[in-house]
Amino acid sequence: MAQWNRRRLIKTGTLSAGVLLIAALLLIVNYFGAKYYKRFDWTGSHLYSLSEKTRSVLSGLKDDVDVVVLMPPEQRLYEPTRELLSRYAAASRHVRVKLVDPEKNRSLAQQLASKYQVTTAGVVVAKGPDRRVIDATELAEYDFSGMQFGQQQPEMTGFKGEQLLTGAILAISEGRKPSLLFTTGHGEHSLDNTGRDGLSLARDVLARDNFQIEEWASLGKAAVPAKIDLVVIAGPTGSFVKPELEVLAAFLRGGGRLLVMLDPTVSGDRLVQTGLEDWLAGYGVKLGQNIVVDPSNTLPFFGPETIFVKDYGDHPITKPMRSGGLPVLLSLVRSAGKGELPAGSQNTVTELLKSSADGWGETDLAHLNRVSKDASDLAGPVPLAVAVEAKGAAGAAAARPARLVVFGDSDFGVNWLLQTNGANATLVANSVNWLVERENLLSIPARKTEQVRLSLTGGELRTVYVLSLLIMPGLAVAAGVWIHFRRRR
């Protein structure tokens, strides 16, 4: 009996020790699983994968950032927003996410709405007293075309959550806002113009990346104001005089940055000269006296002057569009490519955009209503934009390399084309961020949502019907009958 009790005690102790060991192993596995884990994104468009820009911004956070989602779970944008924010929180311990259902927790929702001065559903990004509010309607791109055929709701074609959230986190975490000046007085596009040809949307895109933006009348000024990071010349139709160009040259000699968007303005049989053409040639930029025609890259319902471009150079500005296969739209563009560098120049000139091989630079500007390619035209592929890193601009040694980006078009940045094509906004933001040396913050295109559809013909539907309702059940019955008679033998 004593021996039996001893065996039972040993067996019970061994079993108890095994249970405790398994429990301890489960606790250890859960602890390390919670602390060190890997998240996967199985969507074809990588809808929930964080970009390099976002990871760079999150890795640079020094203080806690609160992200409050005031949105009911049944709203269609709630789930992609929640999933995206879980990746933000996993990537940085400084991101603290709070999900609040305004319908189930009204008191807390009202308290937070009053604190952050929010009146509609959306996301609040806050650090101390500073905050940024993202309205739920801004989180996605929609296609409304189906509603005219009876579709109840617009189709969501792109999710902009990451670019908006990262921009908001960057805006409240950076100590200093880079300063941009847009020149005026030469017929440039206006930042305050909300119409078709205004820059109000471009201003909003850049403000989202935490830029301080002002307009600047350059005529009569002795120098570019102090602490300015970038000067932008957006679509001038008038001429810059020599003193203005000398001010810009001095700015570049000191390591300044310049973005020039220069349209081909036709007057009679030639282009209007702005004074920038010959001046930019001193930095290795060749602006053509032509209008680019590209019949292979035109769009339905657009005029022949509007083309799309998908041939990109190897440069940080164009890398997101090239890797994502995103075309940009340009309207009435001239060639802008690499020219001859002045003697002793160490400038690096990179062509950013090119037309297709079928395109050309039309030089017969007096007969644009009937263009045709001939020997006097600039053969394609035609360069449309360049980036310049100027070491020792204009022959002087600068404290840092000057940078220029020159486009043969300014319309790609105006309101109507930014609304038409999201990649245009990416190109604007990337150009500016590269110029001010924020390469790690180059813009994030909107992620295309998964739109999976199964389209079957009538014959395919009949095949599925026969397989699922007749053949497969019939095979199961036949197998059962065969097994029954085999067992009876």
Coordinates of C-alpha atoms in Angstrom, one line a residue:
M1 CA 0.0 0.0 0.0
A2 CA 2.8 2.4 0.9
Q3 CA 4.5 1.6 -2.4
W4 CA 1.3 2.3 -4.3
N5 CA 0.9 5.6 -2.5
R6 CA 4.5 6.5 -3.3
R7 CA 4.0 5.7 -7.0
R8 CA 0.8 7.7 -7.0
L9 CA 2.5 10.7 -5.3
I10 CA 5.4 10.5 -7.8
K11 CA 2.9 10.3 -10.7
T12 CA 0.9 13.2 -9.4
G13 CA 4.0 15.3 -8.8
T14 CA 5.4 14.6 -12.2
L15 CA 2.1 15.5 -13.8
S16 CA 1.9 18.7 -11.8
A17 CA 5.5 19.6 -12.7
G18 CA 4.7 19.0 -16.3
V19 CA 1.6 21.2 -16.1
L20 CA 3.6 24.0 -14.4
L21 CA 6.4 23.6 -17.0
I22 CA 3.9 23.9 -19.9
A23 CA 2.2 26.9 -18.2
A24 CA 5.7 28.6 -17.7
L25 CA 6.6 27.9 -21.3
L26 CA 3.3 29.4 -22.5
L27 CA 3.9 32.5 -20.4
I28 CA 7.4 32.8 -21.8
V29 CA 6.3 32.4 -25.4
N30 CA 3.4 34.9 -24.9
Y31 CA 5.8 37.4 -23.3
F32 CA 8.4 37.2 -26.0
G33 CA 5.6 37.0 -28.6
A34 CA 4.1 40.3 -27.3
K35 CA 7.5 42.0 -27.1
Y36 CA 9.2 40.7 -30.3
Y37 CA 6.8 40.0 -33.1
K38 CA 6.6 40.3 -36.8
R39 CA 3.5 41.7 -38.7
F40 CA 2.7 40.7 -42.2
D41 CA 0.7 42.4 -45.0
W42 CA -0.8 39.9 -47.4
T43 CA -2.7 42.5 -49.5
G44 CA -1.5 42.7 -53.2
S45 CA -1.1 46.5 -53.0
H46 CA 0.6 46.3 -49.5
L47 CA -2.1 48.5 -48.2
Y48 CA -1.0 48.2 -44.6
S49 CA 2.8 48.2 -45.0
L50 CA 4.6 51.3 -43.7
S51 CA 6.7 53.2 -46.2
E52 CA 10.4 54.2 -45.6
K53 CA 9.3 57.8 -44.9
T54 CA 6.9 56.7 -42.1
R55 CA 9.5 54.4 -40.5
S56 CA 12.0 57.3 -40.7
V57 CA 9.6 59.7 -39.0
L58 CA 8.6 57.2 -36.3
S59 CA 12.2 56.3 -35.6
G60 CA 13.0 60.0 -35.0
L61 CA 10.3 60.6 -32.4
K62 CA 11.6 61.7 -29.1
D63 CA 8.3 62.5 -27.3
D64 CA 5.0 60.7 -27.0
V65 CA 2.3 61.4 -29.7
D66 CA -1.4 60.7 -29.0
V67 CA -3.5 59.5 -31.9
V68 CA -7.2 59.6 -31.1
V69 CA -9.7 58.0 -33.6
L70 CA -13.2 59.4 -33.2
M71 CA -15.0 57.1 -35.6
P72 CA -17.8 54.4 -35.3
P73 CA -16.5 50.9 -36.2
E74 CA -19.2 50.4 -38.9
Q75 CA -17.8 53.3 -40.9
R76 CA -15.9 51.9 -44.0
L77 CA -12.7 53.7 -43.2
Y78 CA -12.5 52.6 -39.5
E79 CA -10.9 49.2 -40.2
P80 CA -8.1 50.3 -42.5
T81 CA -7.4 53.2 -40.1
R82 CA -7.3 51.0 -37.1
E83 CA -5.1 48.4 -38.8
L84 CA -2.7 51.1 -40.0
L85 CA -2.4 52.7 -36.6
S86 CA -1.7 49.4 -35.0
R87 CA 1.4 49.3 -37.3
Y88 CA 2.4 52.8 -36.2
A89 CA 2.1 51.7 -32.5
A90 CA 4.1 48.6 -33.2
A91 CA 6.9 50.6 -35.0
S92 CA 7.3 53.2 -32.2
R93 CA 6.5 53.1 -28.5
H94 CA 6.0 56.9 -28.7
V95 CA 2.8 56.5 -30.7
R96 CA -0.2 56.0 -28.3
V97 CA -3.4 55.1 -30.0
K98 CA -6.9 55.5 -28.6
L99 CA -10.0 54.2 -30.4
V100 CA -13.3 55.9 -29.4
D101 CA -16.7 54.9 -30.6
P102 CA -18.8 58.1 -30.5
E103 CA -22.0 56.2 -30.4
K104 CA -21.2 53.7 -27.6
N105 CA -19.0 56.0 -25.5
R106 CA -20.7 59.4 -26.0
S107 CA -19.4 61.1 -22.8
L108 CA -15.7 60.3 -23.6
A109 CA -16.2 61.2 -27.3
Q110 CA -17.8 64.6 -26.3
Q111 CA -15.0 65.2 -23.8
L112 CA -12.3 64.6 -26.5
A113 CA -14.2 66.5 -29.2
S114 CA -14.4 69.5 -26.9
K115 CA -10.7 69.2 -25.9
Y116 CA -9.5 68.9 -29.5
Q117 CA -12.2 71.2 -31.0
V118 CA -13.4 68.4 -33.4
T119 CA -16.9 68.6 -34.9
T120 CA -16.9 65.6 -37.3
A121 CA -15.6 62.0 -37.4
G122 CA -11.9 61.7 -38.0
V123 CA -8.5 61.3 -36.4
V124 CA -6.7 63.7 -34.0
V125 CA -2.9 63.7 -33.7
A126 CA -1.7 65.6 -30.7
K127 CA 1.4 66.4 -28.7
G128 CA 0.8 68.6 -25.7
P129 CA -1.2 71.7 -26.8
D130 CA -0.3 71.2 -30.4
R131 CA -2.7 69.1 -32.6
R132 CA -3.6 68.2 -36.1
V133 CA -7.1 67.1 -37.1
I134 CA -7.7 64.8 -40.1
D135 CA -11.3 64.6 -41.2
A136 CA -12.6 61.2 -42.2
T137 CA -13.5 62.4 -45.6
E138 CA -9.8 63.2 -46.3
L139 CA -8.6 59.7 -45.7
A140 CA -9.7 58.2 -49.0
E141 CA -9.9 58.9 -52.7
Y142 CA -13.3 58.1 -54.3
D143 CA -14.7 57.4 -57.8
F144 CA -18.2 58.9 -58.1
S145 CA -18.8 57.9 -61.7
G146 CA -20.9 54.9 -60.8
M147 CA -23.4 56.9 -58.8
Q148 CA -24.9 58.3 -62.0
F149 CA -25.8 54.7 -63.0
G150 CA -27.6 53.9 -59.7
Q151 CA -24.6 52.9 -57.5
Q152 CA -25.5 53.7 -53.9
Q153 CA -22.1 54.8 -52.7
P154 CA -18.9 56.1 -54.4
E155 CA -16.2 53.5 -54.8
M156 CA -13.1 53.9 -52.7
T157 CA -10.1 53.8 -55.0
G158 CA -7.2 54.9 -52.7
F159 CA -6.5 55.1 -49.0
K160 CA -4.5 58.2 -48.0
G161 CA -4.3 57.4 -44.3
E162 CA -0.5 56.9 -44.2
Q163 CA 0.4 60.1 -46.0
L164 CA -1.9 62.2 -43.8
L165 CA -1.0 60.6 -40.5
T166 CA 2.7 60.7 -41.1
G167 CA 2.4 64.3 -42.3
A168 CA 0.5 65.2 -39.1
I169 CA 3.1 63.4 -36.8
L170 CA 5.9 65.2 -38.7
A171 CA 4.2 68.6 -38.4
I172 CA 3.9 68.4 -34.6
S173 CA 7.3 66.7 -33.9
E174 CA 9.6 68.9 -35.9
G175 CA 11.2 71.7 -34.0
R176 CA 11.4 74.1 -37.0
K177 CA 9.4 74.5 -40.2
P178 CA 11.4 74.9 -43.4
S179 CA 10.5 78.2 -45.1
L180 CA 9.5 78.5 -48.7
L181 CA 9.1 81.7 -50.8
F182 CA 6.9 81.8 -53.9
T183 CA 7.9 84.7 -56.2
T184 CA 5.3 87.1 -57.4
G185 CA 5.3 90.0 -59.9
H186 CA 5.9 88.0 -63.1
G187 CA 2.5 86.5 -63.7
E188 CA 3.2 83.4 -61.5
H189 CA 0.4 81.2 -60.2
S190 CA -1.1 82.3 -56.9
L191 CA -1.1 80.4 -53.7
D192 CA -4.4 81.9 -52.7
N193 CA -6.2 81.1 -56.0
T194 CA -8.6 78.2 -55.4
G195 CA -9.6 78.1 -59.1
R196 CA -8.4 75.8 -61.9
D197 CA -5.0 77.4 -62.3
G198 CA -4.3 78.3 -58.7
L199 CA -1.8 76.7 -56.2
S200 CA -4.0 76.4 -53.2
L201 CA -3.9 72.6 -53.3
A202 CA -0.1 72.6 -53.7
R203 CA 0.1 74.9 -50.7
D204 CA -2.0 72.4 -48.7
V205 CA 0.2 69.5 -49.8
L206 CA 3.3 71.3 -48.7
A207 CA 1.7 72.5 -45.4
R208 CA 1.0 68.9 -44.6
D209 CA 4.7 68.2 -44.8
N210 CA 5.3 71.0 -42.2
F211 CA 6.5 73.8 -44.5
Q212 CA 6.0 77.5 -43.8
I213 CA 4.9 79.1 -47.1
E214 CA 4.8 82.8 -48.1
E215 CA 4.8 84.8 -51.3
W216 CA 7.7 87.2 -52.1
A217 CA 7.9 90.1 -54.6
S218 CA 11.5 89.8 -55.7
L219 CA 11.7 93.0 -57.8
G220 CA 13.7 95.6 -56.0
K221 CA 15.0 93.3 -53.2
A222 CA 18.7 93.3 -52.4
A223 CA 18.7 89.7 -51.2
V224 CA 16.6 86.7 -50.4
P225 CA 15.3 87.0 -46.8
A226 CA 17.4 85.3 -44.1
K227 CA 16.6 81.8 -43.0
I228 CA 14.7 80.9 -46.3
D229 CA 15.3 77.3 -47.3
L230 CA 13.8 77.4 -50.8
V231 CA 12.6 79.9 -53.5
V232 CA 9.9 78.7 -55.9
I233 CA 9.2 80.3 -59.3
A234 CA 5.9 78.8 -60.5
G235 CA 4.9 79.6 -64.1
P236 CA 6.0 83.2 -64.8
T237 CA 4.7 84.8 -67.9
G238 CA 6.8 88.0 -67.5
S239 CA 10.5 88.6 -67.5
F240 CA 13.0 88.6 -64.6
V241 CA 15.4 91.5 -64.8
K242 CA 19.2 91.3 -64.2
P243 CA 19.2 92.5 -60.6
E244 CA 16.6 89.8 -59.6
L245 CA 18.8 87.1 -61.3
E246 CA 21.8 88.4 -59.4
V247 CA 19.9 88.1 -56.1
L248 CA 19.0 84.5 -57.0
A249 CA 22.6 83.7 -58.0
A250 CA 23.9 85.0 -54.7
F251 CA 21.3 82.9 -52.9
L252 CA 22.6 79.8 -54.8
R253 CA 26.2 80.7 -54.1
G254 CA 25.4 80.5 -50.4
G255 CA 24.0 77.0 -50.8
G256 CA 20.4 78.1 -51.5
R257 CA 17.8 76.0 -53.2
L258 CA 15.6 76.9 -56.2
L259 CA 12.6 75.3 -57.9
V260 CA 11.7 76.6 -61.3
M261 CA 8.5 75.6 -63.2
L262 CA 8.7 77.3 -66.6
D263 CA 5.8 77.0 -69.1
P264 CA 6.2 77.6 -72.8
T265 CA 4.1 80.8 -73.4
V266 CA 3.6 81.3 -77.1
S267 CA 3.7 84.7 -78.7
G268 CA 3.4 84.6 -82.5
D269 CA 5.9 82.2 -83.7
R270 CA 8.2 82.1 -80.7
L271 CA 8.1 81.6 -76.9
V272 CA 8.1 84.5 -74.5
Q273 CA 11.5 84.9 -72.8
T274 CA 11.5 85.2 -69.0
G275 CA 15.2 85.9 -68.6
L276 CA 15.6 82.6 -66.8
E277 CA 16.5 80.6 -69.9
D278 CA 20.0 81.9 -70.5
W279 CA 20.6 82.2 -66.8
L280 CA 19.8 78.6 -66.1
A281 CA 22.1 77.5 -68.9
G282 CA 24.9 78.6 -66.6
Y283 CA 24.0 75.8 -64.3
G284 CA 23.8 73.1 -67.1
V285 CA 20.1 73.3 -67.8
K286 CA 18.9 73.6 -71.4
L287 CA 15.4 74.9 -71.9
G288 CA 14.1 74.2 -75.4
Q289 CA 12.2 76.7 -77.6
N290 CA 9.6 74.2 -78.4
I291 CA 6.3 72.5 -77.2
V292 CA 6.5 68.8 -76.6
V293 CA 4.1 66.6 -78.5
D294 CA 3.6 63.0 -77.6
P295 CA 0.7 61.2 -79.4
S296 CA 1.5 57.9 -77.7
N297 CA 0.9 59.4 -74.2
T298 CA -2.3 61.5 -74.6
L299 CA -5.5 60.9 -72.6
P300 CA -9.1 60.5 -73.7
F301 CA -11.2 63.7 -73.0
F302 CA -8.1 65.8 -72.7
G303 CA -6.5 68.0 -75.4
P304 CA -3.3 66.9 -77.2
E305 CA -1.3 69.4 -75.1
T306 CA -1.9 67.2 -72.0
I307 CA 0.3 64.2 -71.8
F308 CA 1.1 61.6 -69.2
V309 CA 4.7 60.7 -68.3
K310 CA 5.9 57.3 -67.0
D311 CA 9.5 57.3 -68.0
Y312 CA 11.5 58.5 -65.0
G313 CA 15.2 59.1 -64.4
D314 CA 17.1 57.5 -61.5
H315 CA 16.7 60.1 -58.8
P316 CA 15.2 60.2 -55.2
I317 CA 12.5 62.6 -56.4
T318 CA 11.0 60.2 -58.9
K319 CA 11.8 56.9 -57.1
P320 CA 8.3 56.5 -55.5
M321 CA 6.5 57.1 -58.8
R322 CA 8.9 54.8 -60.8
S323 CA 8.6 51.9 -58.3
G324 CA 4.9 52.3 -58.0
G325 CA 4.3 52.6 -61.8
L326 CA 2.5 55.9 -61.2
P327 CA 2.3 58.3 -64.2
V328 CA 2.2 62.1 -63.8
L329 CA 0.2 64.5 -66.0
L330 CA 1.7 67.6 -67.7
S331 CA -0.1 70.2 -69.8
L332 CA 1.6 72.3 -72.4
V333 CA 5.2 71.4 -71.6
R334 CA 8.6 72.5 -73.1
S335 CA 11.8 70.5 -73.1
A336 CA 14.1 70.8 -70.1
G337 CA 17.2 68.7 -70.2
K338 CA 20.9 68.6 -69.6
G339 CA 22.9 71.3 -71.4
E340 CA 26.6 72.1 -71.7
L341 CA 28.3 72.7 -68.3
P342 CA 30.4 75.8 -68.0
A343 CA 34.2 75.3 -68.0
G344 CA 35.3 74.0 -64.6
S345 CA 31.8 73.3 -63.3
Q346 CA 31.3 70.3 -61.1
N347 CA 27.5 70.4 -61.3
T348 CA 25.6 67.1 -61.4
V349 CA 22.6 67.3 -63.7
T350 CA 20.0 64.4 -63.7
E351 CA 17.0 64.2 -66.1
L352 CA 13.9 63.4 -64.1
L353 CA 11.1 63.0 -66.7
K354 CA 11.1 62.0 -70.4
S355 CA 8.5 61.7 -73.1
S356 CA 8.1 58.4 -75.0
A357 CA 10.3 57.7 -77.9
D358 CA 7.4 58.7 -80.2
G359 CA 7.3 62.2 -78.7
W360 CA 9.1 65.2 -80.0
G361 CA 9.7 68.9 -79.3
E362 CA 7.8 70.9 -81.9
T363 CA 9.7 74.0 -83.0
D364 CA 7.2 75.3 -85.6
L365 CA 5.2 77.4 -83.1
A366 CA 3.4 79.4 -85.8
H367 CA 1.4 76.3 -86.9
L368 CA 0.5 74.4 -83.7
N369 CA -2.9 73.5 -85.1
R370 CA -1.3 71.1 -87.5
V371 CA 1.9 69.8 -86.0
S372 CA 4.1 67.1 -87.6
K373 CA 7.4 65.7 -86.8
D374 CA 10.3 66.8 -89.0
A375 CA 14.1 67.1 -89.0
S376 CA 14.1 70.5 -87.3
D377 CA 12.2 69.2 -84.2
L378 CA 13.8 67.7 -81.1
A379 CA 13.6 64.0 -81.4
G380 CA 12.2 61.9 -78.5
P381 CA 12.5 60.7 -75.9
V382 CA 12.4 64.4 -74.9
P383 CA 13.6 65.5 -71.4
L384 CA 11.0 67.4 -69.4
A385 CA 12.6 68.1 -66.1
V386 CA 16.1 68.1 -64.5
A387 CA 17.6 68.2 -61.0
V388 CA 20.9 69.9 -60.4
E389 CA 23.3 69.7 -57.6
A390 CA 25.6 72.6 -58.1
K391 CA 29.0 72.4 -56.3
G392 CA 30.5 75.8 -56.4
A393 CA 27.6 77.5 -58.1
A394 CA 28.5 80.2 -60.5
G395 CA 32.2 79.6 -59.9
A396 CA 32.2 80.1 -56.1
A397 CA 32.7 77.6 -53.4
A398 CA 29.5 77.2 -51.3
A399 CA 29.1 76.2 -47.7
R400 CA 26.9 73.4 -49.0
P401 CA 26.0 72.4 -52.5
A402 CA 23.2 74.5 -54.1
R403 CA 20.3 72.5 -55.5
L404 CA 17.9 73.3 -58.4
V405 CA 15.0 71.5 -59.9
V406 CA 13.7 72.8 -63.2
F407 CA 10.5 71.7 -65.0
G408 CA 9.4 72.6 -68.5
D409 CA 5.9 73.0 -67.1
S410 CA 4.1 74.5 -64.1
D411 CA 0.6 73.1 -64.7
F412 CA 1.4 69.8 -63.2
G413 CA 1.3 71.6 -59.8
V414 CA -1.9 73.6 -60.3
N415 CA -5.3 72.7 -58.7
W416 CA -7.0 71.0 -61.7
L417 CA -4.2 68.5 -62.3
L418 CA -3.6 67.8 -58.6
Q419 CA -7.3 66.9 -58.3
T420 CA -7.1 64.8 -61.5
N421 CA -4.0 62.7 -60.6
G422 CA -2.6 62.0 -57.1
A423 CA 0.9 61.3 -58.4
N424 CA 1.3 65.0 -59.3
A425 CA 1.0 65.9 -55.7
T426 CA 3.7 63.3 -54.9
L427 CA 6.0 64.9 -57.5
V428 CA 5.5 68.4 -56.1
A429 CA 6.2 67.3 -52.5
N430 CA 9.1 65.1 -53.5
S431 CA 10.8 67.9 -55.4
V432 CA 10.5 70.3 -52.5
N433 CA 11.6 67.7 -49.9
W434 CA 14.7 66.8 -51.9
L435 CA 15.6 70.4 -52.4
V436 CA 15.7 71.1 -48.7
E437 CA 17.5 67.9 -48.0
R438 CA 14.6 65.9 -46.5
E439 CA 15.2 62.8 -48.7
N440 CA 14.0 60.5 -45.9
L441 CA 10.7 62.3 -46.0
L442 CA 9.9 61.9 -49.7
S443 CA 6.1 61.7 -50.2
I444 CA 3.9 58.7 -49.8
P445 CA 1.4 58.0 -52.7
A446 CA -2.1 57.0 -51.8
R447 CA -2.4 53.2 -51.5
K448 CA -4.7 51.6 -54.0
T449 CA -7.4 49.6 -52.2
E450 CA -8.0 46.0 -53.1
Q451 CA -10.8 45.7 -55.6
V452 CA -11.1 42.0 -56.2
R453 CA -13.9 40.9 -58.6
L454 CA -14.9 37.5 -60.0
S455 CA -16.5 37.9 -63.4
L456 CA -18.0 34.7 -64.9
T457 CA -19.6 34.1 -68.3
G458 CA -22.9 32.3 -68.6
G459 CA -21.2 29.1 -69.6
E460 CA -18.8 29.3 -66.6
L461 CA -21.8 29.9 -64.3
R462 CA -23.5 26.7 -65.6
T463 CA -20.3 24.7 -65.1
V464 CA -20.1 25.9 -61.5
Y465 CA -23.8 25.1 -61.0
V466 CA -23.5 21.5 -62.4
L467 CA -20.3 20.8 -60.4
S468 CA -21.5 22.1 -57.1
L469 CA -25.1 20.9 -57.2
L470 CA -25.0 17.8 -59.3
I471 CA -21.6 16.2 -59.9
M472 CA -20.0 16.7 -56.4
P473 CA -23.1 15.6 -54.4
G474 CA -23.6 12.7 -56.9
L475 CA -20.0 11.5 -56.4
A476 CA -20.5 11.6 -52.6
V477 CA -23.7 9.5 -52.8
A478 CA -22.1 7.0 -55.2
A479 CA -19.1 6.6 -52.9
G480 CA -21.5 6.0 -50.0
V481 CA -23.4 3.4 -51.9
W482 CA -20.2 1.6 -53.0
I483 CA -18.9 1.5 -49.4
H484 CA -22.3 0.2 -48.1
F485 CA -22.4 -2.8 -50.6
R486 CA -18.7 -3.5 -50.1
R487 CA -19.2 -3.9 -46.3
R488 CA -22.2 -6.2 -46.8
R489 CA -20.1 -8.7 -48.7

